[in-house]
Structures are given as C-alpha cells and as structure tokens.
Tab-separated table of C-alpha atoms and ligand atoms in Angstrom:
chain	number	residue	atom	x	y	z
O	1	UNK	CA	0.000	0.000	0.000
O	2	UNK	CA	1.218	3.558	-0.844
O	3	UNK	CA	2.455	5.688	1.927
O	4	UNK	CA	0.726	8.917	2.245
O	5	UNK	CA	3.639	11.235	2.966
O	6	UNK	CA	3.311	13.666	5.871
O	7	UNK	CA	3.450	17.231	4.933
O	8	UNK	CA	6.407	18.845	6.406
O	9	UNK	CA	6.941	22.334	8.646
O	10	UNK	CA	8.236	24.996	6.365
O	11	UNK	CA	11.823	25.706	6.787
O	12	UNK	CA	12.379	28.582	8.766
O	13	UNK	CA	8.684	28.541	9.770
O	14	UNK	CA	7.789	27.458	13.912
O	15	UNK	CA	5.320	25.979	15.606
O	16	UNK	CA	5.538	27.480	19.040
O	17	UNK	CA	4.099	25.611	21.779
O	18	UNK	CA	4.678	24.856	25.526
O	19	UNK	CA	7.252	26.563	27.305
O	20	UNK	CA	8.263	28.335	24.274
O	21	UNK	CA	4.731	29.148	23.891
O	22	UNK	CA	4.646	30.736	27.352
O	23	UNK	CA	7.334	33.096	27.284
O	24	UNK	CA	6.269	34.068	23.816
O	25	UNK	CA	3.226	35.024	25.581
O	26	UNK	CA	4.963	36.611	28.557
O	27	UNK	CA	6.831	38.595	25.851
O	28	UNK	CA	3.936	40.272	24.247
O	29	UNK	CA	1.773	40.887	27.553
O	30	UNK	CA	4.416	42.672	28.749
O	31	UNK	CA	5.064	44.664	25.903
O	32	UNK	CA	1.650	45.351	25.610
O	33	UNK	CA	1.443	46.207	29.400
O	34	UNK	CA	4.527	48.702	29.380
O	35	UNK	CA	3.209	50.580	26.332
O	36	UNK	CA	0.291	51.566	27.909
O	37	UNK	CA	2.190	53.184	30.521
O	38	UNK	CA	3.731	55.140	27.744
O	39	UNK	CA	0.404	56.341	26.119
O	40	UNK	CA	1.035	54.938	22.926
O	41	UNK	CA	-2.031	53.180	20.966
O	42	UNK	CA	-2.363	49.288	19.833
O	43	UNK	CA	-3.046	49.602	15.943
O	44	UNK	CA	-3.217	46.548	13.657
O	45	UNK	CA	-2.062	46.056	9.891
O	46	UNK	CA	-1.908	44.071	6.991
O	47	UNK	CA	0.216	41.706	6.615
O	48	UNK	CA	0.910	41.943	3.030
O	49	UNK	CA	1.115	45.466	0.957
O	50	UNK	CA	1.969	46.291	-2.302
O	51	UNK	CA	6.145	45.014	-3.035
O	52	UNK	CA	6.194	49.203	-3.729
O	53	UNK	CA	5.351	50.151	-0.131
O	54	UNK	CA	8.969	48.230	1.212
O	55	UNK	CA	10.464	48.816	-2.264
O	56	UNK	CA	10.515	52.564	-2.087
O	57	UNK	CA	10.673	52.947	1.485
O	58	UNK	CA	12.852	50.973	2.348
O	59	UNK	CA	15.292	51.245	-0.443
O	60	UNK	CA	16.311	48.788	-3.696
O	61	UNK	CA	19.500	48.526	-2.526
O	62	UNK	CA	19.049	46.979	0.865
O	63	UNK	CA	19.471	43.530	1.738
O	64	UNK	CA	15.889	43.131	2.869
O	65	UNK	CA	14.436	44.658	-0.507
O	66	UNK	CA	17.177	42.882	-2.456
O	67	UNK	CA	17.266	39.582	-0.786
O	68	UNK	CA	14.946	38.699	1.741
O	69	UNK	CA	11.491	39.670	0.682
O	70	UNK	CA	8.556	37.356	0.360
O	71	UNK	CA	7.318	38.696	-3.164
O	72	UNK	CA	4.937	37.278	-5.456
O	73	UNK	CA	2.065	38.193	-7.999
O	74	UNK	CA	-1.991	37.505	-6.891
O	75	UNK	CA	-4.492	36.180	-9.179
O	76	UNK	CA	-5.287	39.457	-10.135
O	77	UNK	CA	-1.762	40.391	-11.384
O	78	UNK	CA	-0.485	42.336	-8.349
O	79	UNK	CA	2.950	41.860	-6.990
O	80	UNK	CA	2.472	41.627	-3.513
O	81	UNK	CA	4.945	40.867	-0.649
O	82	UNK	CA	4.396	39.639	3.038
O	83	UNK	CA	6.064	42.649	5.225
O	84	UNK	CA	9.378	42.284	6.455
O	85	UNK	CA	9.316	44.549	8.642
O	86	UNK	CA	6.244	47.059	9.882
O	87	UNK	CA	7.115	50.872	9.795
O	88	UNK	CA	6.614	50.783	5.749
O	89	UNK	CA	3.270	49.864	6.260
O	90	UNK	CA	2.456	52.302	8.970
O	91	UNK	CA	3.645	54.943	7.249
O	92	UNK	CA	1.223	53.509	4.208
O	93	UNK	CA	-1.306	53.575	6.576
O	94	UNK	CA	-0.431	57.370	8.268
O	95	UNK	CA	-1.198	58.331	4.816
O	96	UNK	CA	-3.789	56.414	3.451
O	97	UNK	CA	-6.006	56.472	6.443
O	98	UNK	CA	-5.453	59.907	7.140
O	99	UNK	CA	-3.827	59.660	10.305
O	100	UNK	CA	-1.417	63.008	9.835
O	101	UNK	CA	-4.384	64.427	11.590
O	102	UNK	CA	-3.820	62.512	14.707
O	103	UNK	CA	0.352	63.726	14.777
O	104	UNK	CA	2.020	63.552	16.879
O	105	UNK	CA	0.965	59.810	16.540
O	106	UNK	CA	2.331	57.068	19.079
O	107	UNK	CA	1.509	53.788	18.341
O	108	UNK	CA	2.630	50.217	18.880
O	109	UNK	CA	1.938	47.046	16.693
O	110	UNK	CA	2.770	43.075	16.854
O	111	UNK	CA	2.846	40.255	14.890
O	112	UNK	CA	4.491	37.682	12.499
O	113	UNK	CA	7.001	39.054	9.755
O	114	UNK	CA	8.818	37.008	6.793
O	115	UNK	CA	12.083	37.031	5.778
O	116	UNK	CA	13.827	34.793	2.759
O	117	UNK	CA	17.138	33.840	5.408
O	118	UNK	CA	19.474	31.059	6.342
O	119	UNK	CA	17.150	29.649	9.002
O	120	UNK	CA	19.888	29.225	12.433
O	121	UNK	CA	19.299	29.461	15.757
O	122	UNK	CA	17.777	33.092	16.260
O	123	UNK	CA	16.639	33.702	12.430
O	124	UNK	CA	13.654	32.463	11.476
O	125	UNK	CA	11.863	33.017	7.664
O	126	UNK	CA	8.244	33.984	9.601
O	127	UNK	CA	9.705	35.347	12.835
O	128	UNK	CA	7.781	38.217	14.825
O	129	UNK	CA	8.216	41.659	15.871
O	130	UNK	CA	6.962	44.259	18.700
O	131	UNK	CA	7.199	47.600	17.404
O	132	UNK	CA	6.920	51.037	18.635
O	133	UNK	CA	7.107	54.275	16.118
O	134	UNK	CA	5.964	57.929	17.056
O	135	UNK	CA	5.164	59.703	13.641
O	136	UNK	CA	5.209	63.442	12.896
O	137	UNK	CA	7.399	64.491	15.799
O	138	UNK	CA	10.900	66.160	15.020
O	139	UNK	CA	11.905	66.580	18.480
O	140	UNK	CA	14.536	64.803	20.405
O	141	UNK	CA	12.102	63.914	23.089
O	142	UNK	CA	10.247	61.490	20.695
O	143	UNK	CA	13.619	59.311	20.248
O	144	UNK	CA	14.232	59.506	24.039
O	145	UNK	CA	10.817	58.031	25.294
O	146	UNK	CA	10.935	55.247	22.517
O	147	UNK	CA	14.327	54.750	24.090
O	148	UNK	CA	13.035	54.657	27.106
O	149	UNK	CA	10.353	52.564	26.675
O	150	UNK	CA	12.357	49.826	25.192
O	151	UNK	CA	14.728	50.167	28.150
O	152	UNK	CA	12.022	49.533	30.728
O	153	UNK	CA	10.437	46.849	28.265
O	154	UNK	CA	13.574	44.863	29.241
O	155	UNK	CA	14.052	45.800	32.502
O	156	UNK	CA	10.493	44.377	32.847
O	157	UNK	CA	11.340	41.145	31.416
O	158	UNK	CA	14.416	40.901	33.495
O	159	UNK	CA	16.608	40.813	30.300
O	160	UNK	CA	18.363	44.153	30.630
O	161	UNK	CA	21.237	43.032	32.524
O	162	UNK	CA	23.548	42.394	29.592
O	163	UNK	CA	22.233	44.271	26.963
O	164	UNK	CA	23.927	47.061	26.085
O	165	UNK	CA	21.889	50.524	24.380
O	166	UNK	CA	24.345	51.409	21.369
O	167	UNK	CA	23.346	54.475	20.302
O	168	UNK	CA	24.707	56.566	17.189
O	169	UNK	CA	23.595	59.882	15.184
O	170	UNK	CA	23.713	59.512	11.188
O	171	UNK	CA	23.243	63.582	11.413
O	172	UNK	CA	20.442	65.480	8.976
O	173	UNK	CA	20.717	65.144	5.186
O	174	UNK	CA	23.696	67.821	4.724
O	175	UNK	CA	26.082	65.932	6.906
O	176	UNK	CA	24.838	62.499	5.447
O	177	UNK	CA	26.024	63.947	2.297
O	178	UNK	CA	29.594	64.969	3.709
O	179	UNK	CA	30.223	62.224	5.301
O	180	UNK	CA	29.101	59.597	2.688
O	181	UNK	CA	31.652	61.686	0.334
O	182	UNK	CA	34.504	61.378	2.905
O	183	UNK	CA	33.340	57.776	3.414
O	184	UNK	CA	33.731	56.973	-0.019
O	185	UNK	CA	37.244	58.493	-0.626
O	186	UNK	CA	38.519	56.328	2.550
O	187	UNK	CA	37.220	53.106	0.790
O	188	UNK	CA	38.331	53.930	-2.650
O	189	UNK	CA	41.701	54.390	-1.122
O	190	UNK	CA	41.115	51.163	0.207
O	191	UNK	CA	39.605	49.351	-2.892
O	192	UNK	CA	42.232	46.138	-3.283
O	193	UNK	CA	41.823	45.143	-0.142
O	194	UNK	CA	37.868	45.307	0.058
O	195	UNK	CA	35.777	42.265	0.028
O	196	UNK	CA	33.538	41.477	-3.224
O	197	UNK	CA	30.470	42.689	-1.446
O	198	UNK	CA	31.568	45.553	0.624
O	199	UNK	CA	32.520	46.697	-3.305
O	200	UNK	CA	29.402	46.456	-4.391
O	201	UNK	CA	28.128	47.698	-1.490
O	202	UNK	CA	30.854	50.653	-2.185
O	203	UNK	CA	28.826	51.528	-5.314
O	204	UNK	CA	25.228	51.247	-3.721
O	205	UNK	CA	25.539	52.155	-0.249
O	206	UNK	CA	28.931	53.047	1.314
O	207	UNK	CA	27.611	53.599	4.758
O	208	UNK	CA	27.013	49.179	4.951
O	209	UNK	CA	30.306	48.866	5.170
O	210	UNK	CA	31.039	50.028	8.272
O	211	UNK	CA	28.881	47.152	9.909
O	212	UNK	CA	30.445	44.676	7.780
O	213	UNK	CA	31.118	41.230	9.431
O	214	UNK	CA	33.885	40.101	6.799
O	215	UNK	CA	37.354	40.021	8.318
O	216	UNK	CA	39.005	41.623	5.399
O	217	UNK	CA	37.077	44.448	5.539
O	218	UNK	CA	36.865	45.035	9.460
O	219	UNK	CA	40.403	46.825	9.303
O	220	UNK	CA	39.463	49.344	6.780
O	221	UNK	CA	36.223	50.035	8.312
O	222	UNK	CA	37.257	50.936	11.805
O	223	UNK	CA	39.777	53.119	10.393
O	224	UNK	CA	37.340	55.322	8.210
O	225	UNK	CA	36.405	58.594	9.317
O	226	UNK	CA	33.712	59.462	11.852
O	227	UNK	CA	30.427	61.401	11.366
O	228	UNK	CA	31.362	63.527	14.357
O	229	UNK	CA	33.575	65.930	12.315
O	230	UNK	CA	30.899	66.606	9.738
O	231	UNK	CA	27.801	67.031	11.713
O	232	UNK	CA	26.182	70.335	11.402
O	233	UNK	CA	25.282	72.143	14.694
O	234	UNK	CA	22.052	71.425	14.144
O	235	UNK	CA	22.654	67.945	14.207
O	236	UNK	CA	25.034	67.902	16.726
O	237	UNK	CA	22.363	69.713	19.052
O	238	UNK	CA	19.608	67.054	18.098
O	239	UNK	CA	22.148	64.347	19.332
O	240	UNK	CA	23.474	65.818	22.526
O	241	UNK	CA	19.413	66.585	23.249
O	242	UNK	CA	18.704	63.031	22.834
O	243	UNK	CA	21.759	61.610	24.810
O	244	UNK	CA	21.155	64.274	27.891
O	245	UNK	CA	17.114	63.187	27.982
O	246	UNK	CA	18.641	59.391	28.368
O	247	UNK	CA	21.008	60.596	31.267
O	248	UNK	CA	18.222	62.106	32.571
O	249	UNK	CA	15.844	59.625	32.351
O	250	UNK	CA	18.450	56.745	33.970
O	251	UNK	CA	19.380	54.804	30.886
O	252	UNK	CA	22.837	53.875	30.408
O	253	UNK	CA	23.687	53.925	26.425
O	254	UNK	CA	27.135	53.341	24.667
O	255	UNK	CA	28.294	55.294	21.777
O	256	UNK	CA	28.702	53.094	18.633
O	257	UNK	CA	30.451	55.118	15.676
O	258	UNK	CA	30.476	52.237	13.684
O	259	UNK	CA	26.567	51.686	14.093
O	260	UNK	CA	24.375	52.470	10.620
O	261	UNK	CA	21.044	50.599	10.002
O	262	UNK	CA	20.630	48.614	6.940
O	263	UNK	CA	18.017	50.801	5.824
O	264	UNK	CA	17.989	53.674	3.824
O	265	UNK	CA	15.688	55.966	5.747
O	266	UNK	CA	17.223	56.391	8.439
O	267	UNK	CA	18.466	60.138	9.913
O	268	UNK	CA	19.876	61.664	12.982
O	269	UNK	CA	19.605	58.409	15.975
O	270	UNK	CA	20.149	55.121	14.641
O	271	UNK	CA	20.576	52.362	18.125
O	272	UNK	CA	20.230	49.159	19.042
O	273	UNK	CA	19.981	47.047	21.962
O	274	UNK	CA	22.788	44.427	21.988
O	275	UNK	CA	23.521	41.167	24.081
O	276	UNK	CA	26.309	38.770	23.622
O	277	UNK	CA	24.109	35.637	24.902
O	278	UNK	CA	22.505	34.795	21.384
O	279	UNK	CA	25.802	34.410	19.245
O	280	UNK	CA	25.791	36.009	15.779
O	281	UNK	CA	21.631	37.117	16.493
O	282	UNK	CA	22.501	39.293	19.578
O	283	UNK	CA	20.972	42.620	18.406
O	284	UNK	CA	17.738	41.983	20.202
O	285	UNK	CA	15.759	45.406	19.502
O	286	UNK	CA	16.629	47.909	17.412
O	287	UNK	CA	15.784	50.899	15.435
O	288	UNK	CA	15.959	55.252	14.337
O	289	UNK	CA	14.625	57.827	12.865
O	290	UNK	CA	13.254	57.808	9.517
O	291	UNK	CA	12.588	61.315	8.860
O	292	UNK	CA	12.813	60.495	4.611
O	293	UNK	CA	10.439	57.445	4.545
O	294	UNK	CA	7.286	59.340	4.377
O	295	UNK	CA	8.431	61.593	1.465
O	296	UNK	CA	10.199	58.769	0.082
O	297	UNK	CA	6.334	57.025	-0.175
O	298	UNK	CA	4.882	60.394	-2.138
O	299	UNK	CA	3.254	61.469	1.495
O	300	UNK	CA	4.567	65.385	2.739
O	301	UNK	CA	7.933	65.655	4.421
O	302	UNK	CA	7.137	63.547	7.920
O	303	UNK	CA	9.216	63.170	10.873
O	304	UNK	CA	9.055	59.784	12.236
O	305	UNK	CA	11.311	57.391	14.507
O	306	UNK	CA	10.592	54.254	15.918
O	307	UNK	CA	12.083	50.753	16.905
O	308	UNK	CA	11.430	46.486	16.252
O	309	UNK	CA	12.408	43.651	18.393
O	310	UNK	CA	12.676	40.073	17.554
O	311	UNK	CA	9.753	38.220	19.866
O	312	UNK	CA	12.090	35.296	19.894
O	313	UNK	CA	15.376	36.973	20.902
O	314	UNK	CA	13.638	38.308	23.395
O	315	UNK	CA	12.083	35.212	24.546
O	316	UNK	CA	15.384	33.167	24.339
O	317	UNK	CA	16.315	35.460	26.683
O	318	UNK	CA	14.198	34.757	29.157
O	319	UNK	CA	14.144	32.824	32.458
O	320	UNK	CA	11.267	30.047	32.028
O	321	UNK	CA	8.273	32.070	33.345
O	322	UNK	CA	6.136	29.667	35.665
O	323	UNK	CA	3.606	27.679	34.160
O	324	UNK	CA	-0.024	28.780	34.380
O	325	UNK	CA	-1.056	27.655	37.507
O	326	UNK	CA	-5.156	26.784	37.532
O	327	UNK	CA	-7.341	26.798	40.739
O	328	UNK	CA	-8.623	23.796	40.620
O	329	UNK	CA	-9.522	20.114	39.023
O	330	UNK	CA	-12.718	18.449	39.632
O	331	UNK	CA	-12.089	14.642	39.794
O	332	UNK	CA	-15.814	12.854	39.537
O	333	UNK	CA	-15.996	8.884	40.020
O	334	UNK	CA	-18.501	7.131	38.004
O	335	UNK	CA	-21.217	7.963	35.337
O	336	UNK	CA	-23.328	9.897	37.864
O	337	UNK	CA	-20.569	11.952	39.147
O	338	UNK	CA	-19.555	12.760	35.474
O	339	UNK	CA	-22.614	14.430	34.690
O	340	UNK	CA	-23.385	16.561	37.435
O	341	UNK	CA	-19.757	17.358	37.036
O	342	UNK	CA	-20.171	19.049	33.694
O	343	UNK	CA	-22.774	21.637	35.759
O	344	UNK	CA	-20.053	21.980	38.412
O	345	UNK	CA	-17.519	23.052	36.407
O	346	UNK	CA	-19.278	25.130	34.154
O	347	UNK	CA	-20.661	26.802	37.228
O	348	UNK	CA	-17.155	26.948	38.439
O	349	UNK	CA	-15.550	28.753	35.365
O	350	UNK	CA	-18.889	31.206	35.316
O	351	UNK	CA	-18.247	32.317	38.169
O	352	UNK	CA	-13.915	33.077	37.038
O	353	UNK	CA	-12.476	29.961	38.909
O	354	UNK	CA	-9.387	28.131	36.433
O	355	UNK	CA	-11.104	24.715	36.781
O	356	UNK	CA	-9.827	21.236	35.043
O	357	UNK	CA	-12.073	18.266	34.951
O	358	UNK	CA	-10.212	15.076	34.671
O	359	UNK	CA	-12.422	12.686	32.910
O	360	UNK	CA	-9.163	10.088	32.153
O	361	UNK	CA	-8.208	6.620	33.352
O	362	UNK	CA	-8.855	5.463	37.207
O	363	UNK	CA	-9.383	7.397	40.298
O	364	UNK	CA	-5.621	7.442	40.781
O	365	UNK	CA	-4.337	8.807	37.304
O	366	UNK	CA	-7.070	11.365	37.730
O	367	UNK	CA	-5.659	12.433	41.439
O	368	UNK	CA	-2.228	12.373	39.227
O	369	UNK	CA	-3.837	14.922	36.692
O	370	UNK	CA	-4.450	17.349	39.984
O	371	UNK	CA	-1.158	17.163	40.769
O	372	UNK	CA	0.283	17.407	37.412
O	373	UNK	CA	-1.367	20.932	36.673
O	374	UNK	CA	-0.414	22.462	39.659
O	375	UNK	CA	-3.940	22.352	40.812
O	376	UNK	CA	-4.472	24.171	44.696
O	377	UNK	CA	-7.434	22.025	45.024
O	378	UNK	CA	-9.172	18.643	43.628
O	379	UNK	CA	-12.561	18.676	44.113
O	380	UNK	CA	-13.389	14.846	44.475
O	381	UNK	CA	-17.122	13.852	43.510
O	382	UNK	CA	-18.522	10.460	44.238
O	383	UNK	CA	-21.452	8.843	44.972
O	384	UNK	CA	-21.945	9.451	48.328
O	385	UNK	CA	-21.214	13.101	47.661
O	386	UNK	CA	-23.429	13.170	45.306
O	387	UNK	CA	-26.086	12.082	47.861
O	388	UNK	CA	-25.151	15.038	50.461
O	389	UNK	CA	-25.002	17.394	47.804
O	390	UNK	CA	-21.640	18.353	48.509
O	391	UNK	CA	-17.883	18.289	46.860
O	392	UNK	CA	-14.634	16.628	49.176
O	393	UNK	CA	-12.697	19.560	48.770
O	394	UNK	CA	-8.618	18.260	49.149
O	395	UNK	CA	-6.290	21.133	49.293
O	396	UNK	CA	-3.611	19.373	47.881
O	397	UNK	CA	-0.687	20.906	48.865
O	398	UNK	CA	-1.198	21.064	52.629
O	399	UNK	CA	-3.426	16.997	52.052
O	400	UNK	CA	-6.052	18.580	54.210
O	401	UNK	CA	-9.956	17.872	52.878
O	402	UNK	CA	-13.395	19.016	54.041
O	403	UNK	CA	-16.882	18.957	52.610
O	404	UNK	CA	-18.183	21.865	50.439
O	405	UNK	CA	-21.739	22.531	49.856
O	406	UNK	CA	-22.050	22.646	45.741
O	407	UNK	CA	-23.694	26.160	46.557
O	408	UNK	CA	-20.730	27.313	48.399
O	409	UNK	CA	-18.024	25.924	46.060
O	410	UNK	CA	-16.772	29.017	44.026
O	411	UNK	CA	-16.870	31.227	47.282
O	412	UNK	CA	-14.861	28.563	48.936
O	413	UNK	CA	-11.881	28.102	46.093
O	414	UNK	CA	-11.441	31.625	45.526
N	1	ATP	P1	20.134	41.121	11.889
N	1	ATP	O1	21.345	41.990	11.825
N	1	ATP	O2	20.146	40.135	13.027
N	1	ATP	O3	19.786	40.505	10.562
N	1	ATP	P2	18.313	43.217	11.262
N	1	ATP	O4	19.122	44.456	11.307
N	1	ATP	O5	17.992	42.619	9.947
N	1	ATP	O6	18.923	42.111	12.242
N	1	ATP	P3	15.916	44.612	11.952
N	1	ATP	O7	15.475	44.746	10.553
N	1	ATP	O8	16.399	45.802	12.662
N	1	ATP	O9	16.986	43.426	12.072
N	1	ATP	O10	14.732	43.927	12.809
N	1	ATP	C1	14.551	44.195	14.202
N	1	ATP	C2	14.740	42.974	15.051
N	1	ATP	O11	14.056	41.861	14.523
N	1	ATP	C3	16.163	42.487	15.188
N	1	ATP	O12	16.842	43.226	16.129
N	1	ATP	C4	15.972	41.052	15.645
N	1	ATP	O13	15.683	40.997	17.030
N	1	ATP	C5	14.741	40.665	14.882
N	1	ATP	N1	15.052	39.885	13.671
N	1	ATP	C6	15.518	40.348	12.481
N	1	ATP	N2	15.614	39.358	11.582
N	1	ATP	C7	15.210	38.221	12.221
N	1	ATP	C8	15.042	36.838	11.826
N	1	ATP	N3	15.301	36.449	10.589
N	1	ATP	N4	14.590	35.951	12.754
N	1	ATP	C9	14.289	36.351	14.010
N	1	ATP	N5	14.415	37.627	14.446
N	1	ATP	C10	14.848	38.557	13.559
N	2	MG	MG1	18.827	41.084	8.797
C-alpha cells in the first residue's frame, strides 16, 4: 500500500508551543502592558502590501528589498509581498487612512514578519516583531521616550542586565552627504583590499560597510572617518538633546560610531539594543529615525522614529516564566458523578475559577492529573457526595480535605 507522505513544517517557519509558547506570551503581555504606561495606541495592519510600499521605502538597494522579501504576484496580477518589517506599512497607513491628523501619533503594533534567510538558531523566515514608532514628531524627546520605553520593556522582562543601548547619530541630510563623500574616498583608497560585497556595497551604499562582518574588511572600516567631524550644529544639538534626555531619564547607552542601520531611511539616531548571549543574532531590539520614509512614499515631508524587536530573541532570553497555575480540578468517580460534574464546572468557570475536569483513566491517574497541573485544590465527587449534595474539597498541597456545599463551592476556592 502507498504511503501517504506527511506534509512537512516549512523551513524557517515554527510551531511554538509549551514553554516556548509561554514566554512568547509573557513577551507580548508585557510589551503590551509597558506601552500603555507610555500612552502609545495598539493599531493593527496588513500583513501583506503592495512590493512598492517596502520597495521605495525601504530602499532597492538593501538587503531586505534585495534579498529577503517574500514577493509574489496575486491572481489578479499584483505583486504583492508579506512585510518584512512594519514601519513601511504604517507609514502607508499614516497616509492612506489619514492619520497626519492625529500627529504627533504614538503607536505600537505586533505580529508575524517574513524574511527569505538562512534559518539558524535566532533567524527564522516567519519570525515576529513588537514595534513602537511615534510619527510626525521632530523633536529629540520622541527618540528619548521610545528609548526609554524599550529600556524599561527589558528591565520588565528581566533581560536588561547584559544588553547594552548602542546608540549613534547619522546627522540630517547635509552631513549624510559629507560624510558619505569622505566615506567613499577612505574606501576607494582602500579598494584592493575590500571584500567582493563591501565593493558592491561601495557603489550602492557606502555607509554598509562600516557594519560589515567580513574580516578583510573590518580593518578598513574601523579606520574610516567618523560622522562627528561633519555634523552640522544642528545635528550635533539634536544628538546631545537626545543623549542628555537618556542621562536624565536613567538609561545607560554606549556610543557606537560604527553603528548604521541597513536601511535607507534612516536620519539623525540610529541604536540598538545588543547582548552577547545569542551568538551572531545578539541585536535583540533595534531601530531610528526615519525622517525620509514618508516623502520617500509620495506622502509630505514627515518626521518619524521608531524601533522592532525580535519576539524570539527576546524570549530566548528569558528565564522560564512559571507555568499557568489553575485553581482547581474536579475529579468525579462514576457515570453519575460525570454528569453533574459538567454543571459543576461550568458553574465553576462562570463564576472566574481556572477549573480542570479530569475525565481520564482510574481514580488514581485522575488524582495524578491534579497534581500534574499544579492544581491548589481537587474537588473529588462520588457517589456518596453526590447524595449530600456536597464536593470533598482536598487542598492538595497542605493533604487537608473538608466537605463543600455545591452552593458554596466558588466562594470557597477563591
Ligand atoms: P540582523 O542583523 O540580526 O539581521 P536586522 O538588522 O535585519 O537584524 P531589523 O530589521 O532591525 O533586524 O529587525 C529588528 C529585530 O528583529 C532584530 O533586532 C531582531 O531581534 C529581529 N530579527 C531580524 N531578523 C530576524 C530573523 N530572521 N529571525 C528572528 N528575528 C529577527
Ligand atoms: Mg537582517
């Protein structure tokens, strides 16, 4: 007879479950928890736009635009792509929807995002983000209390010790443009001894190489000049504005001269939050500001900055947060007891007790069941129960019982 062959997990795809399921969960609560404390809004979008929404925001020349996006044509002859990443599509939506009348706008989103990688440990194809962005604010002060929010996002989840804030200014456009000039003369000096892709890279988009990982060009790199002698005093003032509001505000931060974001849009802050637990993955959060992406989409010159961090990396990083612990399980012996059993619990969860009912095996592997979910009480239900009316009540970790009227029961396990 033929075999039927099991269909298989795509690679790079997970099926999260269990403990990784829990601090997954513990991940996103607390995100969701700490942004409220911030005032910023939950909003939800698509996950697929138009391939011209990341395209154009996000730059040709990119390696997420280049390489890693999830692009392909509908039955209606659209080429569509599953986002890579969310600020694109919020700043679709801050102009489609009409939100520039809601600016300064401070909002948070969450949710699965795809990426054509080498699957390892840490880099998933459909991974997830947690993302913060406040849109149509030019001051430093927006870039501090995104800062700041992430900081106390992992101070919540009892990650921070170890991460490090790198923090860096890529100046306004005019010192961009001086620096990208003096950039390029340092690497054309430097040409032989470049590797193949920091050469293309040399053509496309200078600023890459500087957080190249390739040996050979790791010398060449550190030696190139910094922004800090081109930056205007404008954008000198926006950076020293940001880094005294972090000083002020507690969080320690690290300045990276090497540190530019693989995207395009990016102006003025450009950080990331860095451990060295996860190996070649350890930038767990990370993020800028992106004052060009709304023009860059047709929209009207738009200040935004914002961050992303990896759900996973985050949750790697966690200690195993305790498993949900449930009031109680009802244990009923025989047919009888089964039935009324069903009312019980029903009753039970009505009323906002976490109740099991253990319908499996004998007496003893349902007493095992208790035990197993970290149960504070089994609520045993037999026939002479049954008769009285009333539910033998163990508290199991103490071993003590008494008899519960069925009336009294929620009152009693609360
Ligand atoms: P990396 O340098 O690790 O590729 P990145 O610069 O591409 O990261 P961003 O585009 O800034 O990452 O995305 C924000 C965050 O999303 C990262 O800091 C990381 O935590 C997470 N992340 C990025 N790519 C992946 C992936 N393939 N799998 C899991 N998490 C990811
Ligand atoms: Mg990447």
């Amino acid at each position: 007879m033929a075999r039927i062959e099991t269909p298989r997990r795509i690679r790079g795809t997970q099926d999260i479950f269990g403990d990784e399921q829990r601090r997954f969960a513990h991940v996103l609560s607390t995100f969701e928890r700490v942004r409220a404390l911030y005032c910023f809004q939950r909003i939800d979008i698509p996950v697929f736009e138009s391939t011209a929404v990341f395209a154009r925001s996000l730059g040709e020349t990119t390696d997420v635009v280049s390489k890693e996006m999830y692009t392909f044509e509908d039955r209606g002859g659209d080429s569509l792509t599953l986002r890579p990443e969310f600020t694109a599509g919020i700043a679709r939506a801050y102009l489609t929807e009409g939100w520039q009348q809601f600016a300064p706008l401070k909002i948070t989103t969450s949710g699965p995002v795809f990426r054509y990688e080498r699957p390892q440990k840490g880099r998933f194809r459909q991974f997830h983000q947690i993302d913060a962005e406040v849109i149509g604010a030019a001051e430093p002060a927006a870039d501090v209390e995104l800062l700041v929010l992430a900081d106390q996002l992992l101070r919540e989840l009892g990650i921070a010790e170890g991460v490090t804030l790198q923090l860096n200014t890529l100046g306004d456009a005019e010192t961009r443009e001086a620096w990208r000039a003096a950039l390029v003369a340092h690497f054309e000096a430097h040409r032989g001894a470049l590797s193949e892709d920091s050469l293309t890279r040399l053509e496309k988009n200078p600023m890459r190489i500087l957080d190249s990982k390739d040996p050979r060009d790791r010398p060449i790199a550190d030696s190139a000049p910094d922004i800090d002698a081109y930056l205007t005093p404008e954008a000198r003032a926006f950076f020293d504005a940001v880094t005294a509001g972090l000083d002020a505000a507690g969080v320690a931060w690290e300045r990276n001269a090497r540190l530019v974001r693989g995207l395009d849009y990016y102006r003025h802050t450009a950080f990331e939050f860095v451990t060295d637990r996860l190996g070649a993955q350890g930038t767990v959060l990370a993020g800028g500001r992106y004052d060009g992406l709304i023009g860059s989409l047709g929209g009207p010159e738009t200040a935004g900055v914002g961050w992303a961090a990896g759900v996973e990396r985050l949750a790697m990083l966690l200690d195993e947060p305790a498993a949900a612990t449930i009031d109680a399980v009802v244990v009923p012996m025989g047919a009888d007891a089964e039935a009324r059993a069903m009312g019980i619990v029903a009753d039970l969860r009505r009323a906002g007790v976490a109740v099991e009912m253990a319908y499996k095996g004998k007496m003893k592997a349902r007493m095992a069941k208790a035990d197993a979910l970290g149960a504070r009480f089994a609520i045993i239900l037999g026939d002479d129960e049954l008769a009285k009316g009333v539910a033998a009540v163990k508290t199991l970790g103490a071993g003590t019982q008494a008899e519960v009227a069925f009336a009294d029961l929620a009152e009693a396990l609360r």
